[in-house]
mmCIF file of C-alpha atoms in Angstrom:
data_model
loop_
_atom_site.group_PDB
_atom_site.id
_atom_site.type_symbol
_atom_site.label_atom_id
_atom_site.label_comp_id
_atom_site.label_asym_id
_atom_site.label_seq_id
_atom_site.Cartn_x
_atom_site.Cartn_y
_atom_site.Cartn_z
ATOM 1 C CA UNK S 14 22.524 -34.131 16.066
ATOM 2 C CA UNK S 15 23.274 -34.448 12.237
ATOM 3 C CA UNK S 16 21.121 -33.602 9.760
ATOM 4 C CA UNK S 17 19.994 -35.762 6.582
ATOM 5 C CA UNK S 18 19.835 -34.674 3.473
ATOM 6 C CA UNK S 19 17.318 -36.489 1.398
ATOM 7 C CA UNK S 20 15.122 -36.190 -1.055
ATOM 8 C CA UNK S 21 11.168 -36.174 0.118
ATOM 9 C CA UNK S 22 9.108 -39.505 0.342
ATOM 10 C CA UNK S 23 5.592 -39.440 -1.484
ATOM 11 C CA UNK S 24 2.555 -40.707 -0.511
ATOM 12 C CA UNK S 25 0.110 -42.120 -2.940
ATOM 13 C CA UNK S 26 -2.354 -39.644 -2.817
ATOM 14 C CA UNK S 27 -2.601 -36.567 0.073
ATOM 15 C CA UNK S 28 -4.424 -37.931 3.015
ATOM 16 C CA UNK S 29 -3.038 -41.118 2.708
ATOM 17 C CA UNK S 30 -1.529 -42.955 6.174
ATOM 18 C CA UNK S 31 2.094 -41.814 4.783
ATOM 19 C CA UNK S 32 1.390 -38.808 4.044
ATOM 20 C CA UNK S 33 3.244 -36.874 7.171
ATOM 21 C CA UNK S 34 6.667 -35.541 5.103
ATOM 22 C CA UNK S 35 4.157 -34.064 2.561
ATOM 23 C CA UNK S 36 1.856 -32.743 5.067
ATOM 24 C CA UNK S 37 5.409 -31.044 6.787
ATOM 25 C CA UNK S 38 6.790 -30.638 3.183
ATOM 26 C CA UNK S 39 3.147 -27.902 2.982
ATOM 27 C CA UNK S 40 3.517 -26.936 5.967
ATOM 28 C CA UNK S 41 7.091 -25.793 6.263
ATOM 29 C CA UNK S 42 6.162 -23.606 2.297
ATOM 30 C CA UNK S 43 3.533 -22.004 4.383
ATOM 31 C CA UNK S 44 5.312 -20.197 7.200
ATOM 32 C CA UNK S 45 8.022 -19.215 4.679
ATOM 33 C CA UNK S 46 5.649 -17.669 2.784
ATOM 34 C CA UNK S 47 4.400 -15.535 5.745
ATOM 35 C CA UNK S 48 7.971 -14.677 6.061
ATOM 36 C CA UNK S 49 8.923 -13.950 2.568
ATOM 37 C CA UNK S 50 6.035 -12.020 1.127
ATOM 38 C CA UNK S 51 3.341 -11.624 4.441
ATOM 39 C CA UNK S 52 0.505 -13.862 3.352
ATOM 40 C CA UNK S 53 0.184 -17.542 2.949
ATOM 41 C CA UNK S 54 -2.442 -16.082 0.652
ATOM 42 C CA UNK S 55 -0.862 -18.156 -2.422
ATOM 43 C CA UNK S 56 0.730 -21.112 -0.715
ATOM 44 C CA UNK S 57 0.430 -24.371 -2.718
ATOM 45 C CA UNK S 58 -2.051 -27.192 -0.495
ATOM 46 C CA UNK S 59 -0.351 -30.516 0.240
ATOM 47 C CA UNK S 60 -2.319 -31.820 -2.836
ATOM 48 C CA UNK S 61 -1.077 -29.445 -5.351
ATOM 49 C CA UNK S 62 2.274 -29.772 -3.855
ATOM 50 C CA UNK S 63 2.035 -33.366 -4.750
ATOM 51 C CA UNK S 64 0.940 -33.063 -7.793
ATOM 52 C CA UNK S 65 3.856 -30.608 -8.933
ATOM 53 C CA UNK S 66 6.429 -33.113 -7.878
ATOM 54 C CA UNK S 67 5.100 -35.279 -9.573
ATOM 55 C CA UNK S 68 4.652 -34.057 -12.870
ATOM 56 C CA UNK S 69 6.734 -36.139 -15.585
ATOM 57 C CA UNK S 70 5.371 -35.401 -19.452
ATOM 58 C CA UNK S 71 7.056 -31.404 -19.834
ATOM 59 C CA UNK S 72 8.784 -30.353 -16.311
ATOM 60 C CA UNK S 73 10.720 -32.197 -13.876
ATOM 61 C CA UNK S 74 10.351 -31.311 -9.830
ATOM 62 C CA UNK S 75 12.481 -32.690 -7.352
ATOM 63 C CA UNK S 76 12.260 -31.903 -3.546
ATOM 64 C CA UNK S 77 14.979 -32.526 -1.182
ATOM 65 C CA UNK S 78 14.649 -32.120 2.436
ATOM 66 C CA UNK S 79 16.594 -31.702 5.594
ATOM 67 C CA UNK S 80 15.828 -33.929 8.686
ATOM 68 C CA UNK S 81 16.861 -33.321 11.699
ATOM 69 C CA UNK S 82 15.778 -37.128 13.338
ATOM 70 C CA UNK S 83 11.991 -36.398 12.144
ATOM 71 C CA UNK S 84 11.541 -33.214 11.939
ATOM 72 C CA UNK S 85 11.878 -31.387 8.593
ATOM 73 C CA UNK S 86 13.739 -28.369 8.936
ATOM 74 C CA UNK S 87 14.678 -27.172 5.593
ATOM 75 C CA UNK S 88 13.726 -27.872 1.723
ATOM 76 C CA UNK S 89 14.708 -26.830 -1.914
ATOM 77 C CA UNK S 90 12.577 -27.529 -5.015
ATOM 78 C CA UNK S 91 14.093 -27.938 -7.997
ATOM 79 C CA UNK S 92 12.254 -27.646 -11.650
ATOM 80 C CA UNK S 93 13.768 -28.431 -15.134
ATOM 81 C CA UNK S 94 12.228 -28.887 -18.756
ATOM 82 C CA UNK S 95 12.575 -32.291 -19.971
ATOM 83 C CA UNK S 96 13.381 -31.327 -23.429
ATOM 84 C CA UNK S 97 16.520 -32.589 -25.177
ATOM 85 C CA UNK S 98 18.239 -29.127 -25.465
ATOM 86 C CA UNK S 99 17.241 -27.516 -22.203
ATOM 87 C CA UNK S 100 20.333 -26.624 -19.966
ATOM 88 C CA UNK S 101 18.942 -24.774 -16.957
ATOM 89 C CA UNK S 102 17.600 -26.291 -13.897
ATOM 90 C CA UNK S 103 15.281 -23.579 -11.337
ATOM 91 C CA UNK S 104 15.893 -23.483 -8.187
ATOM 92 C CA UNK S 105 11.947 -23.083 -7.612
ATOM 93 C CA UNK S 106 11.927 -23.004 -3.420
ATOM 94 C CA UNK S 107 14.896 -23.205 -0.883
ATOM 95 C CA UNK S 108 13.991 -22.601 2.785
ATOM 96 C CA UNK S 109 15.715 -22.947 6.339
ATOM 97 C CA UNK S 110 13.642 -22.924 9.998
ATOM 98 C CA UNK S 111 14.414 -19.890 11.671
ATOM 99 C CA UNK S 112 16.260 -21.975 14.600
ATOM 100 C CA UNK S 113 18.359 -23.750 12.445
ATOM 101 C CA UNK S 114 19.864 -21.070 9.911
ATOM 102 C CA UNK S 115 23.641 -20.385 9.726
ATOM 103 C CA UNK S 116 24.351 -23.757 10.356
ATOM 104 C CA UNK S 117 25.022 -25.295 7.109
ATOM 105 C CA UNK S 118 21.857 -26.358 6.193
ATOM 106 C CA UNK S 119 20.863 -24.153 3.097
ATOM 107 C CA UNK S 120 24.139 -24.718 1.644
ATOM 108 C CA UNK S 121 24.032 -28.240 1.906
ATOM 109 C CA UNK S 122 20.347 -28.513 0.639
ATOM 110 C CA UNK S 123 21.235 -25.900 -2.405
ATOM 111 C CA UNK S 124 24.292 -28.602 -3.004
ATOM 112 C CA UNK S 125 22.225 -31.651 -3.366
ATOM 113 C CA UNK S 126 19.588 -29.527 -5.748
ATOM 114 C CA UNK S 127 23.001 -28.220 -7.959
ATOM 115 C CA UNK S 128 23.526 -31.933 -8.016
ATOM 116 C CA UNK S 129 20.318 -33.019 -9.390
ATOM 117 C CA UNK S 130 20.471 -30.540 -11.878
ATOM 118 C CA UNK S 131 23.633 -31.742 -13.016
ATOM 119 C CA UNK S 132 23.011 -35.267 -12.866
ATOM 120 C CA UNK S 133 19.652 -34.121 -15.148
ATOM 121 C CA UNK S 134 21.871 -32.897 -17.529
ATOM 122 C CA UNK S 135 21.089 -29.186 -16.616
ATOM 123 C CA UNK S 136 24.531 -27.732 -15.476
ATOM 124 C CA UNK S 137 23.117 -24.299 -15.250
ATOM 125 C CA UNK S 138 21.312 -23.146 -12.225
ATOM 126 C CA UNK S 139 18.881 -20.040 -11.451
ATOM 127 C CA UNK S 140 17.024 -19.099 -8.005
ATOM 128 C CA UNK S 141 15.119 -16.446 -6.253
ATOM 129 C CA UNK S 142 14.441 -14.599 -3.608
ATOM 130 C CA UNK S 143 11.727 -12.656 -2.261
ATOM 131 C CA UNK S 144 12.525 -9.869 -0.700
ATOM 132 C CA UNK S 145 9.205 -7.292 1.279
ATOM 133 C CA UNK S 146 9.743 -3.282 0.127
ATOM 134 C CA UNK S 147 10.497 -1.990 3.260
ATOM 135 C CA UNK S 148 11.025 2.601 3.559
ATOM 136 C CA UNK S 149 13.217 1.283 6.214
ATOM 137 C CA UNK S 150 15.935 -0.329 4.688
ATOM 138 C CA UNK S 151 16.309 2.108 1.643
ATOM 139 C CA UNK S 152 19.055 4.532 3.295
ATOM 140 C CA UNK S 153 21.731 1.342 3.268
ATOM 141 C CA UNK S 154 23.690 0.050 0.445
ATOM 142 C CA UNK S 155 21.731 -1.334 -2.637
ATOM 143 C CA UNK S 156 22.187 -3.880 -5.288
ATOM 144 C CA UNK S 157 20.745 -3.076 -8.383
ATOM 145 C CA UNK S 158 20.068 -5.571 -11.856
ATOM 146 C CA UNK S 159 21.491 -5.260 -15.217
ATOM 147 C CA UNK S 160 18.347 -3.958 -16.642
ATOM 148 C CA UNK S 161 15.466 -1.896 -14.627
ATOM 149 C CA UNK S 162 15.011 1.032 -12.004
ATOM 150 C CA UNK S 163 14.372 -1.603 -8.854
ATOM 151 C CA UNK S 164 17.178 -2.502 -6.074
ATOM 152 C CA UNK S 165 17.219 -4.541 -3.065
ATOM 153 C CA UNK S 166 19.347 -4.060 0.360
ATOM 154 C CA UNK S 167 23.169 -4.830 -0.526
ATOM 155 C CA UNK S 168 23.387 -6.681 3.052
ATOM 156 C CA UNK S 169 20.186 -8.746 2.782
ATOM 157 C CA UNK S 170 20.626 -12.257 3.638
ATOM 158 C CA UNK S 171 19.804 -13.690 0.651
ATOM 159 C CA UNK S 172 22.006 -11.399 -1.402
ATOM 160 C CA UNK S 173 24.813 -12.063 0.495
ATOM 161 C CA UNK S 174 24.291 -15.285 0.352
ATOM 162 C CA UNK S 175 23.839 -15.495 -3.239
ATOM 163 C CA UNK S 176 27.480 -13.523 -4.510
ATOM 164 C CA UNK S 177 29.576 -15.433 -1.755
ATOM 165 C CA UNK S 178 28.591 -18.743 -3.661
ATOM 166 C CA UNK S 179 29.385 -17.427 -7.058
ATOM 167 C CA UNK S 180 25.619 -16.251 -7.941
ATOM 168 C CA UNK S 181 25.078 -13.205 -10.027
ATOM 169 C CA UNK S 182 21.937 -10.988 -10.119
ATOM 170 C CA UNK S 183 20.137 -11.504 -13.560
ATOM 171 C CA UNK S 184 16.780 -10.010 -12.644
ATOM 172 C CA UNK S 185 14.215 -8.621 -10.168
ATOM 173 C CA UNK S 186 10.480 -8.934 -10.662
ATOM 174 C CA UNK S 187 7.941 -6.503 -8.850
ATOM 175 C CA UNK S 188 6.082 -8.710 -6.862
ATOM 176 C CA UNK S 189 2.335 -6.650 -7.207
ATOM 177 C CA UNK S 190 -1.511 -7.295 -5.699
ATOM 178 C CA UNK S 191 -4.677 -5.377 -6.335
ATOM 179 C CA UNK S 192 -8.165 -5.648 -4.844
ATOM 180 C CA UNK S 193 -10.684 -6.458 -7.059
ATOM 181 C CA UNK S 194 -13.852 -6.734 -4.746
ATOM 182 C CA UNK S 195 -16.578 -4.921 -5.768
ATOM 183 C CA UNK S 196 -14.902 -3.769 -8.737
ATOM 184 C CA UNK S 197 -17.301 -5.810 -11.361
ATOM 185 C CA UNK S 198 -19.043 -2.753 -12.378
ATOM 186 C CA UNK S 199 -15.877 -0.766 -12.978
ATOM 187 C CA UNK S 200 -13.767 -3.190 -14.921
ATOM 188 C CA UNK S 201 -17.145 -3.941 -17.083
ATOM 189 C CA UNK S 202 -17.611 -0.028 -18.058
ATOM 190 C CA UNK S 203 -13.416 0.366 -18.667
ATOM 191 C CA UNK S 204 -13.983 -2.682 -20.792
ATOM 192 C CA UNK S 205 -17.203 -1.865 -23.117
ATOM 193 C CA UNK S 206 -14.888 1.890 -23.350
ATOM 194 C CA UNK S 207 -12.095 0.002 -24.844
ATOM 195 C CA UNK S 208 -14.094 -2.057 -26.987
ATOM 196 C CA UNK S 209 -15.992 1.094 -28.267
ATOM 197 C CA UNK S 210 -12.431 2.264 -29.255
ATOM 198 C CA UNK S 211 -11.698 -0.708 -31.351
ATOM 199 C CA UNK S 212 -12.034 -0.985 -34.501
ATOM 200 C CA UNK S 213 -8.637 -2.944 -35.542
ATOM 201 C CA UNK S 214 -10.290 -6.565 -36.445
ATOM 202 C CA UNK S 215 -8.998 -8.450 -33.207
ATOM 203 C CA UNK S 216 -12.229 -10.082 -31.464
ATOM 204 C CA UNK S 217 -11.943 -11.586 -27.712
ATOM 205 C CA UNK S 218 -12.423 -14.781 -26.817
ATOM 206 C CA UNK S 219 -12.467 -16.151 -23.533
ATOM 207 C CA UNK S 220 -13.142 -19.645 -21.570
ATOM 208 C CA UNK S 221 -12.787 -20.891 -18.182
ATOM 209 C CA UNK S 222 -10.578 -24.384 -17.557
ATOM 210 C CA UNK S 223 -10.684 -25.985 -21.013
ATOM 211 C CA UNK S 224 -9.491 -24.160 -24.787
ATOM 212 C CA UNK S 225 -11.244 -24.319 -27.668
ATOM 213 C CA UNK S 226 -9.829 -27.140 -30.080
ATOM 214 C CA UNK S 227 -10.223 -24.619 -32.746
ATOM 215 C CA UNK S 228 -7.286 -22.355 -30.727
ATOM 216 C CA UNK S 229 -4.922 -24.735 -29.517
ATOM 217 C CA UNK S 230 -1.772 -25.226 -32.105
ATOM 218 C CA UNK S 231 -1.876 -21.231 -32.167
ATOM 219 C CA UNK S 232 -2.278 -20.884 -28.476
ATOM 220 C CA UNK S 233 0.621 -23.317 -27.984
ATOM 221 C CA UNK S 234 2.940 -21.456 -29.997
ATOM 222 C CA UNK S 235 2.022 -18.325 -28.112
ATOM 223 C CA UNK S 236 3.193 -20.210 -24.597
ATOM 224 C CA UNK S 237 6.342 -20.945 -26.633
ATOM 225 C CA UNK S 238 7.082 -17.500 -27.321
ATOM 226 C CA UNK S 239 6.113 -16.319 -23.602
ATOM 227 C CA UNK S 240 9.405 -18.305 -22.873
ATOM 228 C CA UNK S 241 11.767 -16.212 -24.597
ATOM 229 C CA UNK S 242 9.497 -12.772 -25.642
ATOM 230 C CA UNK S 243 9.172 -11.126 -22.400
ATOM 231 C CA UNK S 244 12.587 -9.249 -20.901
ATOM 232 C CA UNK S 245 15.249 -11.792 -19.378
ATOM 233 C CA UNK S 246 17.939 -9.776 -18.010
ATOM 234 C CA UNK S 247 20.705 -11.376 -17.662
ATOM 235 C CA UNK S 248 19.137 -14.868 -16.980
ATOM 236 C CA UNK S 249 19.107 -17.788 -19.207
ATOM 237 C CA UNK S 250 15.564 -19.421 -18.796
ATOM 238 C CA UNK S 251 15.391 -21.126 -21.879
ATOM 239 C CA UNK S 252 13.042 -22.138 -24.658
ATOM 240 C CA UNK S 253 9.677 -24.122 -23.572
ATOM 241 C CA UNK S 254 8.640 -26.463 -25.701
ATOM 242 C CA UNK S 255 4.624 -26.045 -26.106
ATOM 243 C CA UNK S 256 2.134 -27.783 -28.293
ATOM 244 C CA UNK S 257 -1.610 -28.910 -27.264
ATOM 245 C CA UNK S 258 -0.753 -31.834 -25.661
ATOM 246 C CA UNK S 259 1.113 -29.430 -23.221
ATOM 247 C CA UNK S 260 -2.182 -26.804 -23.077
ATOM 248 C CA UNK S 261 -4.434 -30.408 -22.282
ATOM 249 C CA UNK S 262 -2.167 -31.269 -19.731
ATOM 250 C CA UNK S 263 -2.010 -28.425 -17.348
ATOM 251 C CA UNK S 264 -5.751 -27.643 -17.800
ATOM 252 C CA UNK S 265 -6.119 -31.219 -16.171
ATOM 253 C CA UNK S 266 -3.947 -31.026 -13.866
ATOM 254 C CA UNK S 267 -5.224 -27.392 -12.296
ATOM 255 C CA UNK S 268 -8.838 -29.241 -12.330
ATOM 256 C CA UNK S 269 -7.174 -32.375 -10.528
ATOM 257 C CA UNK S 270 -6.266 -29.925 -7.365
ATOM 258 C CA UNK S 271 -9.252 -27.689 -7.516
ATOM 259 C CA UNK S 272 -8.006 -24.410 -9.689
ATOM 260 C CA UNK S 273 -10.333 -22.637 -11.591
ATOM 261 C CA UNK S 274 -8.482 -20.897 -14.859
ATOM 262 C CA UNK S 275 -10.472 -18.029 -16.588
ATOM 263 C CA UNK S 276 -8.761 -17.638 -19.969
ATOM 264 C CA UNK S 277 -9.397 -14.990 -22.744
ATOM 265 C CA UNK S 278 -7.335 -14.671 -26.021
ATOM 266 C CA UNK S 279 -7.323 -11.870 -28.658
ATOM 267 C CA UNK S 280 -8.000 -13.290 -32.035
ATOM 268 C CA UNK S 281 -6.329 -11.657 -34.997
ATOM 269 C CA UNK S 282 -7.714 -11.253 -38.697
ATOM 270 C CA UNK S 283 -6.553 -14.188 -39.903
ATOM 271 C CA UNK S 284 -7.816 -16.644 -36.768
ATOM 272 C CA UNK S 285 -4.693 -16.853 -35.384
ATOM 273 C CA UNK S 286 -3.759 -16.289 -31.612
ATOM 274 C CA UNK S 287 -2.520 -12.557 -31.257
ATOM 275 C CA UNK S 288 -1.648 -12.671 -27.216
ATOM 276 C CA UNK S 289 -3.362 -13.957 -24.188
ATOM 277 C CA UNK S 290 -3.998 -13.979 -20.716
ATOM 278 C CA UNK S 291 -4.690 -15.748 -17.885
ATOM 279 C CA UNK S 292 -5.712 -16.244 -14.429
ATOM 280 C CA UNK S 293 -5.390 -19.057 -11.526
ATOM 281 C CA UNK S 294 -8.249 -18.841 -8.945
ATOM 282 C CA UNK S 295 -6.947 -20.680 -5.710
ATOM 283 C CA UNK S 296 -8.894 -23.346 -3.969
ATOM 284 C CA UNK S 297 -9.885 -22.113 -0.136
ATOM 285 C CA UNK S 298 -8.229 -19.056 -0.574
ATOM 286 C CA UNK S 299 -9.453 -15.416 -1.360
ATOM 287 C CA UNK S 300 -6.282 -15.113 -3.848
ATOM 288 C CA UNK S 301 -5.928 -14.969 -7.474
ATOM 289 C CA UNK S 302 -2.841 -15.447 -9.422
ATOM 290 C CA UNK S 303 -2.218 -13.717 -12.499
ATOM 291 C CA UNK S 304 -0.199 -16.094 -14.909
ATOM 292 C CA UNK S 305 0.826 -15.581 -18.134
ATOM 293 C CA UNK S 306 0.077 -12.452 -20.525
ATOM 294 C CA UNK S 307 1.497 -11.540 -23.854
ATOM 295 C CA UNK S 308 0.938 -10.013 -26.925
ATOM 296 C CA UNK S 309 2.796 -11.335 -29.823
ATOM 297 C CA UNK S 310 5.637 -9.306 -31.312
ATOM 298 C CA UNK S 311 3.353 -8.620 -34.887
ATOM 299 C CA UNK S 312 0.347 -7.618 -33.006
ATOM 300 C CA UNK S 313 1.463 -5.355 -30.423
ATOM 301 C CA UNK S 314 0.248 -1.258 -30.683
ATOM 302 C CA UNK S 315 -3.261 -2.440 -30.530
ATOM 303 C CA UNK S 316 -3.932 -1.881 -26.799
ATOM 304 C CA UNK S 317 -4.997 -5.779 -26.397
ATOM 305 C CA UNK S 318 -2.949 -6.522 -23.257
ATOM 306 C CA UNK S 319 -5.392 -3.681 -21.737
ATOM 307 C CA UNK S 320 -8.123 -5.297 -23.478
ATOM 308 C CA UNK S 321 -7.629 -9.003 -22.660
ATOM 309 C CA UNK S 322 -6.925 -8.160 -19.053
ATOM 310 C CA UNK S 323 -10.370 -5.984 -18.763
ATOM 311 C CA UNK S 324 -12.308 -8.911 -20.251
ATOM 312 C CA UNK S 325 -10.825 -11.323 -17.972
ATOM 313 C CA UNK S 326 -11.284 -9.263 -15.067
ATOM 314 C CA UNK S 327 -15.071 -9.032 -15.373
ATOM 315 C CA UNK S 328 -14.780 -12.912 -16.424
ATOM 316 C CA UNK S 329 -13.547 -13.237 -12.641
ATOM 317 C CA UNK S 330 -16.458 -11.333 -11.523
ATOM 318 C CA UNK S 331 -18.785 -13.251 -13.336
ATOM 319 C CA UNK S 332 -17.128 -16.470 -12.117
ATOM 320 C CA UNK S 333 -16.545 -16.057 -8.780
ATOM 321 C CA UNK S 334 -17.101 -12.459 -6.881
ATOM 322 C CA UNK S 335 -16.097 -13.020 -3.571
ATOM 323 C CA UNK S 336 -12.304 -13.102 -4.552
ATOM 324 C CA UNK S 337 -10.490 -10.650 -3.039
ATOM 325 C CA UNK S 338 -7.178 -9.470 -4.722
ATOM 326 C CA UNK S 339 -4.922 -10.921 -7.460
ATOM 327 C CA UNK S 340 -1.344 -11.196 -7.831
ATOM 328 C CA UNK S 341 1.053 -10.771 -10.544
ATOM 329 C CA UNK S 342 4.871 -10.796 -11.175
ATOM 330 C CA UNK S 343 6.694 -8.639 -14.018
ATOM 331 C CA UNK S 344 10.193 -8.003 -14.904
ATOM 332 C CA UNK S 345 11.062 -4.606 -13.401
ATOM 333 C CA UNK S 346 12.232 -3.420 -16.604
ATOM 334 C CA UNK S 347 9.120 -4.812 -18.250
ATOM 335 C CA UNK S 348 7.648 -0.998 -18.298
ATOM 336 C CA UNK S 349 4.462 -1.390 -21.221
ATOM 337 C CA UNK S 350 2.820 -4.644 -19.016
ATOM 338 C CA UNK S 351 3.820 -2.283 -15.643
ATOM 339 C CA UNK S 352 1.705 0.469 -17.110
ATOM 340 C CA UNK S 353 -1.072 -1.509 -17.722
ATOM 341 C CA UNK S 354 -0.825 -3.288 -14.403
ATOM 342 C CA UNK S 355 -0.677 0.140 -12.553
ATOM 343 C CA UNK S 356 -3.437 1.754 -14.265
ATOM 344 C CA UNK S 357 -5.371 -1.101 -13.503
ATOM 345 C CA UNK S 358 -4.364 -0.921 -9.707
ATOM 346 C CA UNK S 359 -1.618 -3.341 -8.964
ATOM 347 C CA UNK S 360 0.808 -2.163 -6.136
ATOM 348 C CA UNK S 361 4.303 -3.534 -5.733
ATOM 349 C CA UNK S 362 4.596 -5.101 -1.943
ATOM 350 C CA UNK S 363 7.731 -6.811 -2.499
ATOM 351 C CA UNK S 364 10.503 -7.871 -4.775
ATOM 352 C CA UNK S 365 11.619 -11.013 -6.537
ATOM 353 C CA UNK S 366 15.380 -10.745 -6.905
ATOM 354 C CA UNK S 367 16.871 -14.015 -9.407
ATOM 355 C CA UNK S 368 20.043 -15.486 -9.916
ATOM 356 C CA UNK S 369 22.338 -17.452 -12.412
ATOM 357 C CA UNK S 370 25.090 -19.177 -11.705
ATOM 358 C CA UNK S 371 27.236 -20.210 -15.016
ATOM 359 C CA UNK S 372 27.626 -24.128 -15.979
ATOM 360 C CA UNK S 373 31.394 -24.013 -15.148
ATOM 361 C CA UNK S 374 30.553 -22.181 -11.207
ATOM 362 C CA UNK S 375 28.511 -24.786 -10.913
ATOM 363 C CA UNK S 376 30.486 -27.145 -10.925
ATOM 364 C CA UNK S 377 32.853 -25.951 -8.799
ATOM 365 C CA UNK S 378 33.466 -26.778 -5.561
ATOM 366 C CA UNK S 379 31.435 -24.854 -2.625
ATOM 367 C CA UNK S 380 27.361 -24.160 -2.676
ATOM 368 C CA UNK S 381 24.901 -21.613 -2.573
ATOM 369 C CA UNK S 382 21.726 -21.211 -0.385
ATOM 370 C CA UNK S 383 19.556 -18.277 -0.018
ATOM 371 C CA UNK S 384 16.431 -17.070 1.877
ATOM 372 C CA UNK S 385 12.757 -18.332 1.399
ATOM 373 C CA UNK S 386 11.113 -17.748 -1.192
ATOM 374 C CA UNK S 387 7.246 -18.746 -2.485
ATOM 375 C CA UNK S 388 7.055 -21.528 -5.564
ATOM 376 C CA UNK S 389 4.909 -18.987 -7.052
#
């Protein structure tokens, strides 16, 4: 039987009596989660899933499916700013069934998302991959990035996948969790220690779900530089354009599917936003993400990522103590924000290998697929 290649139909809202591809679309993200990283721990909820594709002020998503009569059996998400000078289009989720790989189908979904990026006006196309660190595989051949100490199986699927279709390897990301139950009392006594060793001018401030006005335009410009500050490798991800409007938007849409965000900011001198961080508390789940953290170029040497992360840490407490671990993602050759993560108790599980294909490959004839990965 042939397969279709189209893009997903959306109900009006999830629950809704048309609802089914969405609920399969959530569904399918779920057990390749389980296989990418070993926990559906941080797998998006048919709402939020929604919600994503259909955001239209910033970001762009676009999911395209493959049907086999009515039963989905492979996807690919595809993400782009909207900006006027963005050329890069992410290749956010691409995923076969198990019974229906080597047959065509990731190649032909990861040809209709090179499309849409090119029809977008984005000829330039990253993904990822997600591979578990396994002892077991570490005596074979390995592929290492441009920058960093990390490496990933030469003969993985996804890697082979990847370089056949013209794909190079830009980047890999540690892929870390911690547990952080029952850890209140610790992370408050590190954090009253660091704060008894400061005596630079920065102050904290922290909030959960909405910024203060008073913050914004400086916050914003901090998310801007958080698009082009932290190590790239080789990849090309692009400026973000940020301003308030941006910051208002995504605080209502993590209320509109149930996320809690627990926010804290270092302050400099002169009132101005010196770095930030910030975490994503899950609905039903035990999980935390850990988004965004950065200290600006100017104000770095200060020890604030340790001291924003502390204070947001006991924030989490305070907020909500039965979560269980947090997760985070950092360029491998990202070593100061590695060596605050490990002090603090992250340990790497798994790998996120990433991938550019030039404007010009793109274009060419031939496409690339690759293994599961989360949208994370």
């Amino acid at each position: 039987m042939s397969v279709e290649i189209r893009p997903i139909r959306l109900p009006h809202h999830a629950g809704a009596a048309d609802d089914a591809e969405l609920g399969a679309y959530a569904a399918l993200l779920r057990r390749l989660d389980i296989e990418a990283l070993g926990t559906s721990d941080l797998s998006r909820r048919p709402r939020e899933v929604l919600q994503d594709l259909r955001r239209a002020d910033f970001t762009r998503y676009t999911a395209i499916g493959a049907f086999d009569a009515d039963r989905l059996v492979g996807l690919v998400e595809v993400q782009w700013e909207l900006d006027d000078d963005a050329a890069t289009a992410y290749i956010e989720v691409l995923g076969v069934e198990p019974d229906r790989r080597r047959a065509g189908i990731g190649s032909a979904l990861l040809a209709a998302a090179e499309e849409a990026s090119r029809t977008a006006g984005r000829p330039t196309t990253v993904l990822s991959a997600d591979h578990l660190i396994d002892a077991a595989d570490a005596a074979g051949s390995r592929l290492h990035a441009p920058q960093g100490d990390a490496d990933i199986a030469a003969d993985a699927p996804a890697v082979r996948f990847a370089l056949a279709r013209g794909y190079a390897l830009g980047q890999l990301y540690r892929v870390s969790a911690m547990d952080v139950a029952g850890r209140g009392d610790e992370f408050r006594r590190l954090l009253g220690a660091s704060l008894e060793q400061a005596a630079d001018g920065y102050r904290l401030v922290a909030w959960q779900d909405e910024a203060p006005e008073e913050l914004l335009d400086s916050l914003a410009a901090a998310h801007e530089r958080m698009s082009t500050d932290p190590p790239a490798g080789a990849i090309e991800w692009g400026l973000e354009q940020w301003d308030a409007a941006r910051i208002r938007d995504g605080e209502r849409r993590a209320r509109d599917v149930g996320r809690t965000h627990l926010n804290v900011v270092a302050v400099a001198p002169d009132g101005e936003v010196a770095g930030f961080t910030e975490l994503s508390l899950l609905p039903d789940s035990a999980a935390v993400e850990q988004w965004d953290t950065i200290v600006l170029a100017p104000h770095r040497g200060h020890r604030l990522g340790m001291r924003m992360k502390l204070a947001n840490l006991v924030a989490l407490d305070d907020a909500d103590p039965t979560r269980e671990r947090i997760y985070t993602w950092n360029a491998d050759e990202n070593e100061h924000m590695l060596a605050i993560n490990v002090a603090l108790g992250f340990r790497p599980f798994a790998l996120e290998s990433t991938w550019q294909r030039p404007a010009a490959a793109s274009g060419a004839a031939g496409t690339s697929g690759r293994s599961a990965t989360t949208g994370s």
